[in-house]
mmCIF file of C-alpha atoms (C1' of nucleotides) in Angstrom:
data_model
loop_
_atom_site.group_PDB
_atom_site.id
_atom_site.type_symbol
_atom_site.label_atom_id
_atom_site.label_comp_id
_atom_site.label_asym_id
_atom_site.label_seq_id
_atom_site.Cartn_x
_atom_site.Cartn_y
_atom_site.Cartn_z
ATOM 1 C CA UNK A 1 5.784 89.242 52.490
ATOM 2 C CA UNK A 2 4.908 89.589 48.633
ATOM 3 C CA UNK A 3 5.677 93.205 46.541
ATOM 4 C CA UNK A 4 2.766 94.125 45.151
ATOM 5 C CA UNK A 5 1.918 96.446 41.753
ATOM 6 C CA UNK A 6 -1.688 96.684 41.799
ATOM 7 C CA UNK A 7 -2.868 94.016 39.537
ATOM 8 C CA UNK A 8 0.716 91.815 40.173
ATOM 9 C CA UNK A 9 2.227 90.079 43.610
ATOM 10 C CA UNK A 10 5.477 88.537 43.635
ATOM 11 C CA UNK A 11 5.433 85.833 46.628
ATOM 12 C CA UNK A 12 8.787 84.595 48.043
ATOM 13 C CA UNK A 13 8.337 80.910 48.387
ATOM 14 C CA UNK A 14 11.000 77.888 49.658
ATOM 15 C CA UNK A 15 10.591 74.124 48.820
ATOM 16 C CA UNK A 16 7.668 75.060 46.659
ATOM 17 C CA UNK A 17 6.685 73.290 43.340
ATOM 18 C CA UNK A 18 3.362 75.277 42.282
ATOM 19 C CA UNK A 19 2.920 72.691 39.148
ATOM 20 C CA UNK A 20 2.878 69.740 41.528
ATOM 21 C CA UNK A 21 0.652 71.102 44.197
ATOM 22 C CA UNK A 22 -2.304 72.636 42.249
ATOM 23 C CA UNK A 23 -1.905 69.074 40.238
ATOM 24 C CA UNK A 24 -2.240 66.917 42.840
ATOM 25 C CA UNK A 25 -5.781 66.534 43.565
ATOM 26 C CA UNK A 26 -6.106 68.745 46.154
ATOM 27 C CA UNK A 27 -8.096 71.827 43.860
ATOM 28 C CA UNK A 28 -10.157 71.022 40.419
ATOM 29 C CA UNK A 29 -10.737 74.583 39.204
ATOM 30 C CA UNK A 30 -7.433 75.840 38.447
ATOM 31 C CA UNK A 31 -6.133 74.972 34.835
ATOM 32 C CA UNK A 32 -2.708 75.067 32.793
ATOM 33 C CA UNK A 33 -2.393 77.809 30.819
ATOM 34 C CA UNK A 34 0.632 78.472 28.650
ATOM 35 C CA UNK A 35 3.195 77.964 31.591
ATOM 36 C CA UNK A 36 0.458 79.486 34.122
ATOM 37 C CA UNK A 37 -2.180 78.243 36.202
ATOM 38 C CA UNK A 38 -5.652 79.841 36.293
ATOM 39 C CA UNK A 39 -8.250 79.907 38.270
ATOM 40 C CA UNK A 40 -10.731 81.684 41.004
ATOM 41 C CA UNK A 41 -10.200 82.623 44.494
ATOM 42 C CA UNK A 42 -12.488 84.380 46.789
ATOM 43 C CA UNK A 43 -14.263 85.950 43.951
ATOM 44 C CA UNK A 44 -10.769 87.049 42.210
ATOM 45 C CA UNK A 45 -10.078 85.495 38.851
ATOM 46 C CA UNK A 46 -5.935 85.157 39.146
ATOM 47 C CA UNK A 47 -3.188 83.815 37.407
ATOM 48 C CA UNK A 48 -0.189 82.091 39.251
ATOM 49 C CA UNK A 49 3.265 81.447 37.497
ATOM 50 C CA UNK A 50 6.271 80.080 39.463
ATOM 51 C CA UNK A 51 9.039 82.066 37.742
ATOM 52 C CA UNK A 52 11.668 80.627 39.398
ATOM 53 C CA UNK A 53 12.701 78.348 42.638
ATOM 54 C CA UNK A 54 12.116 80.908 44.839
ATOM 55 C CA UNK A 55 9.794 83.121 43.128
ATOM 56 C CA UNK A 56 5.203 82.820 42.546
ATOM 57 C CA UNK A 57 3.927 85.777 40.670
ATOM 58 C CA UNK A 58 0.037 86.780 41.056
ATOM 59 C CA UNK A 59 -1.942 88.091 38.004
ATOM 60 C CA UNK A 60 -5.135 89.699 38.885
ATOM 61 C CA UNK A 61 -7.635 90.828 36.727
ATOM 62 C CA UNK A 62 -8.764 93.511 38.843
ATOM 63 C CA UNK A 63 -5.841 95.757 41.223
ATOM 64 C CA UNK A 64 -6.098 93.718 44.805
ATOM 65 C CA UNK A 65 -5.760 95.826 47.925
ATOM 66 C CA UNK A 66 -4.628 92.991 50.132
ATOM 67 C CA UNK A 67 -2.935 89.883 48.699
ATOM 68 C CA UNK A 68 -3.482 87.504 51.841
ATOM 69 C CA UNK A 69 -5.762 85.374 50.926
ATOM 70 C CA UNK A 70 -3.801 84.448 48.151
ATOM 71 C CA UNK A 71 -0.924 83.840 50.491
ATOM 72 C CA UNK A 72 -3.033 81.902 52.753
ATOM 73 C CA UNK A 73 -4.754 79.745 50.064
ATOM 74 C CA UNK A 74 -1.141 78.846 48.833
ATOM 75 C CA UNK A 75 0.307 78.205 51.976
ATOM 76 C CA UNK A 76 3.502 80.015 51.039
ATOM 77 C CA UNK A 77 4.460 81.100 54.754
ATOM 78 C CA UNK A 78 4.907 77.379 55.799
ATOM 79 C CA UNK A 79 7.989 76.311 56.437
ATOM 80 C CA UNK A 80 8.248 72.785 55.085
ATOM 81 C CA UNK A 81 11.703 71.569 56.115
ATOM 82 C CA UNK A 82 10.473 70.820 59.741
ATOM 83 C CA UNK A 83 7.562 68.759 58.103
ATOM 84 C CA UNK A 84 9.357 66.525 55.960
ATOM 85 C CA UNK A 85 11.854 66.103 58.654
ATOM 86 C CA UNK A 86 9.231 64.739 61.037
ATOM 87 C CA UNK A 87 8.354 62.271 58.457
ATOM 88 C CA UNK A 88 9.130 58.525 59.727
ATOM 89 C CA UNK A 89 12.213 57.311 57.471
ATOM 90 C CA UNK A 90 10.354 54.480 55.822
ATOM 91 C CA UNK A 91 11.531 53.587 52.000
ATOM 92 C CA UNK A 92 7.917 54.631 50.853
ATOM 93 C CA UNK A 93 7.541 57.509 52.133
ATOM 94 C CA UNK A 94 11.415 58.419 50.754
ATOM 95 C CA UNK A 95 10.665 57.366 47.456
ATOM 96 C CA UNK A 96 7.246 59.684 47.308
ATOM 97 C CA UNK A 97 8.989 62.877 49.196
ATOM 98 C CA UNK A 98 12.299 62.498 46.416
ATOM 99 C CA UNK A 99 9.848 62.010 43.273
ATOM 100 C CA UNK A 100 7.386 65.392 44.390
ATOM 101 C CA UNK A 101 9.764 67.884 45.541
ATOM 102 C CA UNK A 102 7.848 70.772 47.124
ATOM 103 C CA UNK A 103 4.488 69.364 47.054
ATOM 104 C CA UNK A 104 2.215 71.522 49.805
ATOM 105 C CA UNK A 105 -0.650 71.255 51.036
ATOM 106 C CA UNK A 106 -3.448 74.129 50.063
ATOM 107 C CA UNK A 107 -5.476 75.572 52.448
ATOM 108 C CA UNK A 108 -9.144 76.022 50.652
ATOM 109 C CA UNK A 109 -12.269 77.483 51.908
ATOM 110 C CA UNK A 110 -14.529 74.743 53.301
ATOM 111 C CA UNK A 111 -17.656 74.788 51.357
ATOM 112 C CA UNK A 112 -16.155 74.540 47.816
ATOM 113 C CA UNK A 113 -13.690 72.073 49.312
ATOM 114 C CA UNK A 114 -16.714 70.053 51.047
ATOM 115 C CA UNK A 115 -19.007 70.594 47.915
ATOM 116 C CA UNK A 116 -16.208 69.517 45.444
ATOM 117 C CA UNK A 117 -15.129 66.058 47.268
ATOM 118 C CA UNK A 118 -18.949 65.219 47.899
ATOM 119 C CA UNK A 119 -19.403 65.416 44.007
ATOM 120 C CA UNK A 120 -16.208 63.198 43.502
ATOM 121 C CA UNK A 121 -17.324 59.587 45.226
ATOM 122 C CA UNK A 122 -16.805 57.037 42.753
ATOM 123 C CA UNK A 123 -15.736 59.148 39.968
ATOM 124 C CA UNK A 124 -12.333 59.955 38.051
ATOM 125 C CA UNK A 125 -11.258 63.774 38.808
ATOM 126 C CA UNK A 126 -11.273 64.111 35.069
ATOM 127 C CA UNK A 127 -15.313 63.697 34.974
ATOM 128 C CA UNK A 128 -16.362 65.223 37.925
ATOM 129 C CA UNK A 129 -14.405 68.274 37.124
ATOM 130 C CA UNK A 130 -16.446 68.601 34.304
ATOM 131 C CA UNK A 131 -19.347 68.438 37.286
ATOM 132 C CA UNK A 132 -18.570 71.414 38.929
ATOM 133 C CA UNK A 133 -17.307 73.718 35.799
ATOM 134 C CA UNK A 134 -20.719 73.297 34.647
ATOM 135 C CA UNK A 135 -22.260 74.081 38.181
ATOM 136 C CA UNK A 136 -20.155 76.908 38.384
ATOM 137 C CA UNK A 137 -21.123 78.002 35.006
ATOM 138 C CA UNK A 138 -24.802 77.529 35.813
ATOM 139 C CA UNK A 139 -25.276 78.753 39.466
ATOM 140 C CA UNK A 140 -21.825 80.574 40.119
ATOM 141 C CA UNK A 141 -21.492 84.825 39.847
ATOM 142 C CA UNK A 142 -19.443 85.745 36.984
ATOM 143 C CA UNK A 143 -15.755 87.558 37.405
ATOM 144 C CA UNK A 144 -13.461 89.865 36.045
ATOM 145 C CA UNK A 145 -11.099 88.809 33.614
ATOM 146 C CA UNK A 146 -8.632 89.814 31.450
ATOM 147 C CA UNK A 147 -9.700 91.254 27.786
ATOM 148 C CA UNK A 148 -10.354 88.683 25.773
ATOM 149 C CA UNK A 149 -10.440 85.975 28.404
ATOM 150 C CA UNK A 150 -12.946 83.159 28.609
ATOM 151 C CA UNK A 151 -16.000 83.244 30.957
ATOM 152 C CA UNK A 152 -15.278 82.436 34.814
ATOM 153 C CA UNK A 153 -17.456 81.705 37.371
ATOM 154 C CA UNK A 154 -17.180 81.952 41.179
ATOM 155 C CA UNK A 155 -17.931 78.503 42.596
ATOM 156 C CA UNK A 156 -22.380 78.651 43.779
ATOM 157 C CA UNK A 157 -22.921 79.472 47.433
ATOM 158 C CA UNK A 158 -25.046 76.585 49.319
ATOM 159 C CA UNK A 159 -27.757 79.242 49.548
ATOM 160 C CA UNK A 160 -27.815 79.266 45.633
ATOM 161 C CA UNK A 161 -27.563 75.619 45.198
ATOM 162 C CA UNK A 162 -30.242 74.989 48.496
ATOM 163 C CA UNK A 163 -32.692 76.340 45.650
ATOM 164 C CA UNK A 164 -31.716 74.447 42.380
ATOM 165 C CA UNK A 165 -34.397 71.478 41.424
ATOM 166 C CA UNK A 166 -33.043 68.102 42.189
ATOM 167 C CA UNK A 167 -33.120 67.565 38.214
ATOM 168 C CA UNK A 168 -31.234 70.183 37.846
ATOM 169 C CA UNK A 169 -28.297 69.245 39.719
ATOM 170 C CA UNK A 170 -28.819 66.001 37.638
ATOM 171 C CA UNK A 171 -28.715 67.187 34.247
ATOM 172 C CA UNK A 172 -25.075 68.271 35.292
ATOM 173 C CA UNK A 173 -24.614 64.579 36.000
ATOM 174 C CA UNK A 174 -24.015 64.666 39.636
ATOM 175 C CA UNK A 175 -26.051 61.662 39.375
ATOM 176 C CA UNK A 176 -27.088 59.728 42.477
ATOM 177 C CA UNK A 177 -24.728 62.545 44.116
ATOM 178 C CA UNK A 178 -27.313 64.906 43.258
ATOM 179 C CA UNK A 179 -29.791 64.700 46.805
ATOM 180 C CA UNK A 180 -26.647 64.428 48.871
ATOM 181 C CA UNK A 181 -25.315 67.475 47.382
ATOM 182 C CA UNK A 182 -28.413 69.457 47.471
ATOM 183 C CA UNK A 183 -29.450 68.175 50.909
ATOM 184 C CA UNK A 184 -25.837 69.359 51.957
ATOM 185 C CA UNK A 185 -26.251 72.888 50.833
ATOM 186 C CA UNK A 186 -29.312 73.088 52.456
ATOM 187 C CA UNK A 187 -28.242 72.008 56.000
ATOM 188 C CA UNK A 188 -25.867 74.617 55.770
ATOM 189 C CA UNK A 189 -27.465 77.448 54.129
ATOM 190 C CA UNK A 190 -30.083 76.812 56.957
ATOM 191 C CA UNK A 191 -27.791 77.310 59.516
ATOM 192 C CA UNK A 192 -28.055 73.653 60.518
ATOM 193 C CA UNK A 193 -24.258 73.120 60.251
ATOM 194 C CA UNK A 194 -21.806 76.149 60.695
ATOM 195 C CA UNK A 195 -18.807 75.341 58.431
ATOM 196 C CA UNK A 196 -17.049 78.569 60.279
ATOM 197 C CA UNK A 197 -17.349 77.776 63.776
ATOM 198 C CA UNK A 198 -15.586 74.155 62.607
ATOM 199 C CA UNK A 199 -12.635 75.873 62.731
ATOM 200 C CA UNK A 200 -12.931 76.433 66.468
ATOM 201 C CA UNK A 201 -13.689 72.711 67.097
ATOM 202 C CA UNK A 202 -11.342 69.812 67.742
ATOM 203 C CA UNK A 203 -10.659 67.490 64.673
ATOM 204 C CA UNK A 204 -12.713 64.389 66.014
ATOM 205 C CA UNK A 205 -15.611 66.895 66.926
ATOM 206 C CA UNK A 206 -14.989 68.750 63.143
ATOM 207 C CA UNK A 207 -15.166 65.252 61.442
ATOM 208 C CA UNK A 208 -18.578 64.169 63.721
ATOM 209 C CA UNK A 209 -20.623 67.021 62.343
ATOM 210 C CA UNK A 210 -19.190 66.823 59.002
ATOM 211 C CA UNK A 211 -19.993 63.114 58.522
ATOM 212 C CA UNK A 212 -23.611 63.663 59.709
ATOM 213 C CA UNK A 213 -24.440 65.481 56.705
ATOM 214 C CA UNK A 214 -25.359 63.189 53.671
ATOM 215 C CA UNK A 215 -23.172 62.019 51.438
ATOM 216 C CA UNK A 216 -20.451 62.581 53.232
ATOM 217 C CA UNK A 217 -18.337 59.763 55.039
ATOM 218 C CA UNK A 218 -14.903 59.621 56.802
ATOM 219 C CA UNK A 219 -12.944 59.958 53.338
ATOM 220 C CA UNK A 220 -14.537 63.000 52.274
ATOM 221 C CA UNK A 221 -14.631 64.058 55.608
ATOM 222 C CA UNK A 222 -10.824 63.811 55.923
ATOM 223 C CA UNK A 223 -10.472 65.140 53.033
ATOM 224 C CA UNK A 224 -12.351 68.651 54.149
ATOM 225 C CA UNK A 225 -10.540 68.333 57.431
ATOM 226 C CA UNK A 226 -7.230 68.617 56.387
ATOM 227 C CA UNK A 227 -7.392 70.887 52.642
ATOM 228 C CA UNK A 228 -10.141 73.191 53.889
ATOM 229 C CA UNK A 229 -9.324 73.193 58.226
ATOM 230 C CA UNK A 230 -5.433 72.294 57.882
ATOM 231 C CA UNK A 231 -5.749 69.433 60.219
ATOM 232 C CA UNK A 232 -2.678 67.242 59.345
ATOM 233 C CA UNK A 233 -3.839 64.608 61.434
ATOM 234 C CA UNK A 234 -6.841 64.038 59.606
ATOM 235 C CA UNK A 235 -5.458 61.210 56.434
ATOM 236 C CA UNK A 236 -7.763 60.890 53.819
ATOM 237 C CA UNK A 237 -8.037 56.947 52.432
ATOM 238 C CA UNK A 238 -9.045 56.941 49.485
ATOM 239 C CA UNK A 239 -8.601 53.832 46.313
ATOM 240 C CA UNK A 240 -5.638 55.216 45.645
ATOM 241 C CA UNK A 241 -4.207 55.465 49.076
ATOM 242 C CA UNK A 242 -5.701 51.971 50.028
ATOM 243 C CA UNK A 243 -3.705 50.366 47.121
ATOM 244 C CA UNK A 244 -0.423 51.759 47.808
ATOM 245 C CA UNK A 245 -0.303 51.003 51.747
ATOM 246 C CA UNK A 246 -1.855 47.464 50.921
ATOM 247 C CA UNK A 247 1.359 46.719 47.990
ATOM 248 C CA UNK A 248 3.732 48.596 50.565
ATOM 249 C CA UNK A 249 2.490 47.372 54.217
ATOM 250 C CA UNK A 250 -0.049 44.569 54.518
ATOM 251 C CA UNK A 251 1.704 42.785 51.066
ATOM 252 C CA UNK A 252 -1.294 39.843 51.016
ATOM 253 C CA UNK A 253 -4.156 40.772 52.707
ATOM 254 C CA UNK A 254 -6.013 43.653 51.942
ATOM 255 C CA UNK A 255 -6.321 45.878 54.463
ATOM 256 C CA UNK A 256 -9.165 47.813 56.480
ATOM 257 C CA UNK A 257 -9.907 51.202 55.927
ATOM 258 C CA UNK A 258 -9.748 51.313 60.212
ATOM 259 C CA UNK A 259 -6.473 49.493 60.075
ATOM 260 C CA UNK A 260 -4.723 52.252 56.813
ATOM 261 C CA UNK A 261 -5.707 54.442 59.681
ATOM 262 C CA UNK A 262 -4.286 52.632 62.155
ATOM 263 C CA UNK A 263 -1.017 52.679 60.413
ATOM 264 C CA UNK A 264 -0.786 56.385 59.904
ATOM 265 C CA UNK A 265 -1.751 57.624 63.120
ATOM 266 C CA UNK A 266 0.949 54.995 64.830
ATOM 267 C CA UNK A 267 4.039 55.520 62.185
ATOM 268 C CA UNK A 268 3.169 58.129 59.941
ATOM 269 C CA UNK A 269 4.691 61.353 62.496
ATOM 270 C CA UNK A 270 3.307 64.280 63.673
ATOM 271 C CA UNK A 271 1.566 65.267 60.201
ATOM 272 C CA UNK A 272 0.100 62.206 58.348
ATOM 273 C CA UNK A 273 -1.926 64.534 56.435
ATOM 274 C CA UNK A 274 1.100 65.583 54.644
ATOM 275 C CA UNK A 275 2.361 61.723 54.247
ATOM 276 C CA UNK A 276 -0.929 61.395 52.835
ATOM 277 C CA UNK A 277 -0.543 63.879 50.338
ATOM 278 C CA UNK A 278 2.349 62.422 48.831
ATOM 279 C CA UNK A 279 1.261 58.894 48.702
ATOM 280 C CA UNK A 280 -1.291 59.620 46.982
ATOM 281 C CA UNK A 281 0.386 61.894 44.461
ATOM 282 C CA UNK A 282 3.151 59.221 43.904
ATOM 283 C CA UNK A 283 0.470 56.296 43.824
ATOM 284 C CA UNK A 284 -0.965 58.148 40.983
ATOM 285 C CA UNK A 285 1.514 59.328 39.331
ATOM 286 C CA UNK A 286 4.991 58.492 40.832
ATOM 287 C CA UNK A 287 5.060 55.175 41.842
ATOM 288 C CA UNK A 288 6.280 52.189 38.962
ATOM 289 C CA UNK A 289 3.054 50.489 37.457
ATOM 290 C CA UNK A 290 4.395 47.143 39.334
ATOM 291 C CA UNK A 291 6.528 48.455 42.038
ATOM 292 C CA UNK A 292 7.976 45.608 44.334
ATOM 293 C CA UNK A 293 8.682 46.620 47.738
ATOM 294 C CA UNK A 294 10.166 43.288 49.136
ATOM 295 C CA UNK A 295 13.358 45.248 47.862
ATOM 296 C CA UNK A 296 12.641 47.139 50.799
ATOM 297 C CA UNK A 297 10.818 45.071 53.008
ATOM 298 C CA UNK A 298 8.476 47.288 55.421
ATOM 299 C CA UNK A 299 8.940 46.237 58.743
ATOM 300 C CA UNK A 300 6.477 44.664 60.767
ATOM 301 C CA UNK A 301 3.438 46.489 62.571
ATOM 302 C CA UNK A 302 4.948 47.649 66.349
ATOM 303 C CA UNK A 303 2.881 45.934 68.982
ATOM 304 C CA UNK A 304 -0.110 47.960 68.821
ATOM 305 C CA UNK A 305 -0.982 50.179 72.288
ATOM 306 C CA UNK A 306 -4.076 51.824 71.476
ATOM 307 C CA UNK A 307 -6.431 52.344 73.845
ATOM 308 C CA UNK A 308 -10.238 51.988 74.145
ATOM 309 C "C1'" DC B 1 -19.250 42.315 27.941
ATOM 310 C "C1'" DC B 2 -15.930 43.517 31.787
ATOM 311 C "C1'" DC B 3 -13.609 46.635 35.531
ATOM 312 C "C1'" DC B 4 -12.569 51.094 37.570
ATOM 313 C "C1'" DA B 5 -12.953 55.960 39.413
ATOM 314 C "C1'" DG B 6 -9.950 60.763 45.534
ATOM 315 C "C1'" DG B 7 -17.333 56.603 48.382
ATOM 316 C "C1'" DC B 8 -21.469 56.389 50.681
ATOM 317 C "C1'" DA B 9 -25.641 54.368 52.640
ATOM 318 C "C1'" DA B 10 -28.389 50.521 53.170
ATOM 319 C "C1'" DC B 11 -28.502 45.970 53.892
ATOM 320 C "C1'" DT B 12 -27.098 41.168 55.478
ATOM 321 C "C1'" DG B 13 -25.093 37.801 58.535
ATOM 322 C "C1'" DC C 1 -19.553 44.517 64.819
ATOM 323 C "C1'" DA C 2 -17.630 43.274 59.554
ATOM 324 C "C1'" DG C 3 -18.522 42.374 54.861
ATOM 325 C "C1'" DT C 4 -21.445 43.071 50.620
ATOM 326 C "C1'" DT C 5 -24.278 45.593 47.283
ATOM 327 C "C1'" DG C 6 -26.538 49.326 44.584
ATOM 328 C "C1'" DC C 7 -25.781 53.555 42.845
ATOM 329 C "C1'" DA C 8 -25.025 57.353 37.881
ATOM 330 C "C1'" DT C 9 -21.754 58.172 34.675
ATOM 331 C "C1'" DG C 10 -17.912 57.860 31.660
ATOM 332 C "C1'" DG C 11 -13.240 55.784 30.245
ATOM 333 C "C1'" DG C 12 -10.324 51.978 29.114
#
DNA sequence: CCCCAGGCAACTG
DNA sequence: CAGTTGCATGGG
């Protein structure tokens, strides 16, 4: 439980590396600043500082009367000991858990989480950042924030983007995103897909309805499934993800997206969401530019027992 | 000019 | 089925 002050919350944390998590490509609105990260949560503006090991203070703009949804967005009352030690003891996999230290996964609300990854296909995180600053900027409600502070938007509602001209979106250079994204806002702000009663479903039934909407396929899918709904079987695979298992596991032949699956459901452990989550991190920013794992040759693919 | 980016949908064989 | 291609946009 955090101590609270009004505007402040101090949040006792374990294995917990704030830098590294909200850095990891998990969230796009929260930014450095001066030894802080800041950003917008359920219509809060905040500011989160890890003062120590053990210790995440919680700047709001406004005094807070309850703090959990800050606690819940971070994720702070997992334990992640157990996790790690249900990882499979593969060289990989070592080499990604020692280089990220207390890398977590968030837990995000699912529209801006859907909204955000439909906007990123084929782009870098740098650009389509950009994207949805200026969306939020155009469409979001503004918030508190400090004196002096710059501007901050919440991140648009579907019902507000459901109305925006296809142009629109466009001039924000969504580009040929732009129809998925608005045609995805509009499903839901219809009532045509219920992001809130996903949370009831199973994963497999979560991922059906989430792929039927357009634009969105089994990566961004994933993606939603496990930062926004906390399943940590779902295992995004994305270019990043494909090139690491395909150097580590498959050595020659490039692998299927079914068969990166494959692998992780079979030898990844209980949560290959949070494998995932540090592959990718140490693919991008971990892992040596030419790193040659016949030092530690993977072993070969267990007779496979899947059934139909 | 090229290739690539937290992909997807449509198309081809 | 699996594999290929077009798509907007910006960076290297």
């Amino acid at each position: 439980m955090g101590i609270t002050q009004g505007n402040e919350l101090t949040i006792r944390v374990r294995d917990y590396n704030l830098d590294t998590t909200l850095a990891s490509g998990q969230v796009f609105r929260w930014h450095r600043a001066n030894g802080a990260w800041e950003g917008v949560l359920d219509g809060h503006w905040l500011r989160l500082r890890q003062r120590d090991e053990n210790q995440i203070t919680v700047h709001s703009a406004v005094p807070i009367r309850s703090w959990g949804f800050v606690e819940h967005f971070l994720q702070t009352k997992v334990d992640l000991a157990p996790i790690l030690t249900a990882f499979p003891a593969e060289p990989l996999i070592g080499r990604a858990v020692a280089a990220f230290p207390g890398l977590r996964l968030l837990r995000q609300l699912p529209w801006e989480c859907l909204a955000s990854f439909l906007l990123s296909s084929n782009k870098q995180i740098r650009q389509f950042s950009l994207t949805i600053e200026a969306m939020c900027r155009a469409y979001g409600v503004p918030v508190v924030t400090p004196p002096g502070g710059q501007a901050t938007y919440t991140f648009p509602e579907p019902e507000r983007i459901a109305a925006v001209p296809e142009r629109e979106l466009r001039s924000l250079k969504t580009g040929y995103r732009a129809p998925y994204l608005l045609a995805t806002a509009r499903a839901i702000a219809d009532r045509t897909v219920d992001l809130v009663a996903l949370h009831q479903a199973s994963v497999e039934e979560a991922r059906t309805i989430l792929m039927e909407l357009p634009g969105v396929g089994r990566k961004i899918a994933d993606c939603v499934l496990l930062f926004a709904y906390g399943f940590a079987s779902a295992f995004p695979v994305d270019v990043w993800i494909e090139k690491i298992i395909w150097q580590w596991y498959f050595a020659k032949r490039p692998p299927r997206s079914s068969e990166i699956q494959d692998l992780a459901s079979q030898r990844f452990g209980p949560h290959p969401g949070y494998v995932q989550q540090y592959l990718y991190h140490y693919a991008r920013l971990g892992a040596p530019l030419d790193p040659p794992p016949e030092s530690t040759s993977p072993s070969p693919m267990p007779p496979s027992v899947t059934t139909v």
